[in-house]
Every structure is written in structure tokens, then in C-alpha cells.
Short mmCIF file of C-alpha atoms in Angstrom, two decimals:
data_model
loop_
_atom_site.label_atom_id
_atom_site.label_comp_id
_atom_site.label_asym_id
_atom_site.label_seq_id
_atom_site.Cartn_x
_atom_site.Cartn_y
_atom_site.Cartn_z
CA MET A 1 22.02 -0.92 13.29
CA SER A 2 18.98 -3.10 12.85
CA THR A 3 16.30 -1.09 11.14
CA ALA A 4 12.76 -2.37 11.13
CA THR A 5 11.68 -3.65 7.72
CA ILE A 6 8.37 -4.49 6.15
CA THR A 7 7.49 -6.42 3.01
CA PRO A 8 5.49 -4.80 0.21
CA ALA A 9 2.60 -7.16 1.02
CA GLN A 10 2.60 -6.06 4.68
CA PHE A 11 2.80 -2.42 3.61
CA GLY A 12 -0.13 -3.02 1.24
CA GLU A 13 -2.20 -4.33 4.16
CA ILE A 14 -1.45 -1.17 6.14
CA LEU A 15 -2.46 0.92 3.09
CA LYS A 16 -5.77 -0.98 2.84
CA SER A 17 -6.50 -0.38 6.52
CA GLY A 18 -6.98 3.34 5.85
CA LYS A 19 -4.49 4.21 8.57
CA LYS A 20 -2.65 7.52 8.07
CA ILE A 21 0.77 6.67 6.63
CA GLU A 22 3.78 8.84 5.91
CA LEU A 23 6.12 7.49 3.24
CA ILE A 24 9.28 9.10 1.91
CA ASP A 25 11.06 7.99 -1.24
CA VAL A 26 14.81 8.67 -0.99
CA ARG A 27 15.71 8.27 -4.67
CA THR A 28 16.74 11.13 -6.94
CA PRO A 29 13.97 13.43 -8.18
CA VAL A 30 14.28 12.01 -11.71
CA GLU A 31 13.98 8.43 -10.44
CA PHE A 32 10.97 9.49 -8.36
CA ARG A 33 9.36 11.10 -11.40
CA GLU A 34 9.69 7.84 -13.36
CA ILE A 35 7.75 5.72 -10.86
CA HIS A 36 6.75 6.12 -7.24
CA LEU A 37 4.14 4.87 -4.82
CA GLU A 38 1.04 7.09 -4.88
CA ILE A 39 1.37 8.27 -1.30
CA ALA A 40 5.15 8.82 -1.38
CA ARG A 41 6.86 12.16 -1.25
CA ASN A 42 10.38 12.65 -2.47
CA ALA A 43 13.18 13.31 0.03
CA PRO A 44 16.44 12.51 -1.83
CA LEU A 45 19.01 10.68 0.28
CA ASP A 46 21.81 13.14 -0.52
CA GLN A 47 19.68 16.01 0.84
CA LEU A 48 17.99 14.13 3.69
CA ASP A 49 17.84 16.05 6.97
CA PRO A 50 16.20 13.71 9.50
CA LYS A 51 15.63 16.38 12.16
CA ALA A 52 13.99 18.82 9.73
CA LEU A 53 11.85 16.09 8.19
CA MET A 54 10.64 14.87 11.57
CA GLN A 55 9.76 18.44 12.61
CA GLN A 56 7.61 18.78 9.46
CA ARG A 57 5.46 15.74 10.27
CA ASN A 58 1.91 16.93 10.83
CA GLY A 59 0.38 14.92 13.64
CA THR A 60 2.13 11.70 12.64
CA ALA A 61 5.30 11.98 14.72
CA GLU A 62 4.29 8.99 16.89
CA GLU A 63 3.46 6.87 13.85
CA PRO A 64 6.19 5.04 11.95
CA LEU A 65 7.87 6.84 9.07
CA TYR A 66 8.12 4.47 6.11
CA VAL A 67 11.09 4.73 3.76
CA VAL A 68 11.43 3.39 0.23
CA CYS A 69 13.98 3.61 -2.56
CA ARG A 70 14.44 1.65 -5.79
CA SER A 71 15.38 -1.74 -4.36
CA GLY A 72 16.00 -1.30 -0.63
CA SER A 73 19.65 -0.30 -0.21
CA ARG A 74 19.29 3.49 -0.12
CA GLY A 75 16.21 3.08 2.04
CA GLN A 76 18.37 1.25 4.59
CA MET A 77 20.95 4.07 4.44
CA ALA A 78 18.19 6.62 5.06
CA CYS A 79 16.91 4.63 8.04
CA ASP A 80 20.45 4.54 9.42
CA LYS A 81 20.60 8.34 9.10
CA PHE A 82 17.36 8.68 11.05
CA GLU A 83 18.58 6.29 13.75
CA LYS A 84 21.89 8.16 14.11
CA ALA A 85 19.85 11.36 14.56
CA GLY A 86 17.89 9.69 17.38
CA PHE A 87 14.72 8.70 15.49
CA THR A 88 14.03 4.99 15.76
CA ASN A 89 10.45 4.75 14.52
CA VAL A 90 11.45 4.33 10.85
CA VAL A 91 10.64 1.32 8.68
CA ASN A 92 12.36 0.37 5.42
CA ILE A 93 10.23 -1.31 2.73
CA GLU A 94 12.07 -4.43 1.54
CA GLY A 95 12.75 -4.57 -2.17
CA GLY A 96 11.84 -0.90 -2.65
CA THR A 97 9.58 0.63 -5.24
CA LEU A 98 10.24 -2.15 -7.76
CA ALA A 99 9.00 -4.82 -5.35
CA CYS A 100 6.00 -2.67 -4.40
CA ALA A 101 5.02 -2.24 -8.05
CA ASP A 102 5.44 -6.00 -8.60
CA ALA A 103 3.18 -6.59 -5.57
CA GLY A 104 0.46 -4.50 -7.21
CA LEU A 105 0.64 -1.49 -4.88
CA PRO A 106 -0.64 1.76 -6.44
CA VAL A 107 2.12 3.64 -8.26
CA VAL A 108 2.36 6.76 -10.38
CA ARG A 109 4.33 6.37 -13.61
CA GLY A 110 5.94 9.30 -15.38
CA LYS A 111 8.80 10.07 -17.71
CA LYS A 112 11.35 7.23 -18.03
CA ALA A 113 14.81 7.73 -16.57
CA MET A 114 18.04 5.76 -16.36
CA SER A 115 18.49 4.34 -12.87
CA LEU A 116 21.34 5.61 -10.73
CA GLU A 117 22.66 2.07 -10.39
CA ARG A 118 22.91 1.77 -14.19
CA GLN A 119 24.61 5.17 -14.42
CA VAL A 120 27.24 4.00 -11.90
CA ARG A 121 27.92 0.83 -13.90
CA ILE A 122 28.33 2.84 -17.12
CA ALA A 123 30.61 5.43 -15.48
CA ALA A 124 32.75 2.84 -13.66
CA GLY A 125 33.09 0.66 -16.77
CA SER A 126 34.00 3.68 -18.90
CA LEU A 127 36.68 4.81 -16.44
CA VAL A 128 38.21 1.32 -16.23
CA LEU A 129 38.27 1.06 -20.02
CA LEU A 130 39.75 4.57 -20.31
CA GLY A 131 42.48 3.67 -17.79
CA VAL A 132 43.44 0.56 -19.75
CA VAL A 133 43.48 2.40 -23.11
CA LEU A 134 45.49 5.33 -21.70
CA SER A 135 47.99 2.96 -20.05
CA LEU A 136 48.55 1.24 -23.40
CA THR A 137 48.71 4.38 -25.53
CA VAL A 138 49.97 7.23 -23.32
CA HIS A 139 51.79 6.00 -20.21
CA PRO A 140 51.74 2.69 -18.30
CA ALA A 141 51.19 4.46 -14.97
CA LEU A 142 47.70 5.49 -16.13
CA ILE A 143 46.53 1.96 -15.36
CA GLY A 144 46.20 3.41 -11.87
CA LEU A 145 42.87 4.94 -12.96
CA SER A 146 41.48 1.44 -13.48
CA GLY A 147 42.88 0.32 -10.14
CA PHE A 148 41.39 3.33 -8.37
CA VAL A 149 37.93 2.62 -9.82
CA GLY A 150 38.25 -1.07 -8.95
CA ALA A 151 39.18 -0.22 -5.37
CA GLY A 152 36.21 2.16 -5.20
CA LEU A 153 33.87 -0.59 -6.36
CA VAL A 154 35.22 -3.00 -3.74
CA PHE A 155 34.79 -0.32 -1.05
CA ALA A 156 31.24 0.36 -2.27
CA GLY A 157 30.43 -3.34 -2.12
CA ILE A 158 31.82 -3.79 1.38
CA THR A 159 30.31 -0.63 2.90
CA ASP A 160 27.15 -0.42 0.76
CA THR A 161 28.06 3.25 0.23
CA CYS A 162 28.87 4.41 -3.29
CA GLY A 163 30.70 7.70 -3.69
CA MET A 164 30.23 7.62 -7.45
CA GLY A 165 26.50 7.10 -6.98
CA MET A 166 26.30 10.03 -4.57
CA LEU A 167 28.18 12.21 -7.04
CA LEU A 168 26.04 11.13 -9.99
CA SER A 169 22.82 11.75 -8.02
CA ARG A 170 23.74 15.45 -7.94
CA MET A 171 24.30 15.75 -11.67
CA PRO A 172 21.90 17.99 -13.64
CA TRP A 173 20.37 15.08 -15.56
CA ASN A 174 19.30 13.55 -12.24
CA GLN A 175 17.45 16.70 -11.19
CA CYS A 176 14.10 17.96 -12.41
CA GLY A 177 13.78 21.21 -14.26
CA LYS A 178 11.80 24.09 -12.78
CA SER A 179 8.84 23.35 -15.06
CA GLU A 180 8.70 19.69 -14.00
CA THR A 181 6.92 18.40 -10.95
CA CYS A 182 9.14 15.64 -9.62
CA CYS A 183 8.63 15.97 -5.95
CA ALA A 184 4.86 16.06 -5.69
CA HIS A 185 2.86 14.81 -2.71
#
């Protein structure tokens, strides 16, 4: 699918125009709490329901729905979800929140968090190392753990879909507590 994209500079021009804009940020609540564009509201990718979200749009259903994530990849996945559900008026912001912040767009900064991408690298590296150590100390067949993780990383690279990332996004440390306001706006 070929989703429409927009650069942070182009998005900034639309912001300056005063036009009513709806922007969803599809990162985890904890990532959203760390930094997000001022007008964004959080709609995590793993919980994204395109039909329900489109029904909730107040008077902006004909206007484009803008989508942002950390660096662009999850935003593209969210746009694909919308398109598969029959909604084509969605626009992914190239480079994500990081590029928008670098372009000087207004952001809200909160409590620091470890990015999901970094969590995946730590988990994958730890599992590969564990597989090697276990194959040397317990049983040679346990090298299969390292092979399984390696195959998963290749699959993630080819399909741009990361099962480990989806699993980690649901972990308690990637959710906000009841007293925290992660998903404002």
C-alpha cells in the first residue's frame, strides 16, 4: 500500500495555518509521555481500532487523519491498518516525533523512558547470548534459542513487523500507572 506521507516541515506549515488538525501518536503510552507533539493524542498501535477511532472524530472525518510514531515505521503500520479497514485519508509524518522535534515543532516533554526499539535490541541480544551460554554449558541443542531469535530478527527486518516489539509494548513498564496522565489530549 502507498500511504500518503508528509514531512515535518510540511506538517508545521499546516499547523501554522490554523487549520483544524487531528493527529494520533501510535507509540506506547510511556513513549508518548516522554515526548509528543502538543496536539497529538495517544492511540497505541497494538490497541488501534481504525473503525472506532474514525467514528469518534468530531466533525473532522473529511479532513486527513495524521499519524506519527517515534521515527516513522509504526506510523506506516498504523496507516496500513486504516487503509485495510477502508479509510484512505490518513497521512504518515516522515521521521516521526523525533524529526518533528528536530524541525522545531511544538512538543510536550515528560518523564524519560527507554524506547521500544532499544528494549527490543536489549531483549534480542540477551536471548542470543543466553542461547550461546546455555549451549556451551548445558546442552548443545540450546543454541537453537539463538537461531530462533536470529530468524525472528530477519523476519522483522523483511516484514517491518516485530513480534518481540509488540510483546514488549504490552509489558507493565510500557504502560502508565493510574495516577499518571500519559494519554492526554
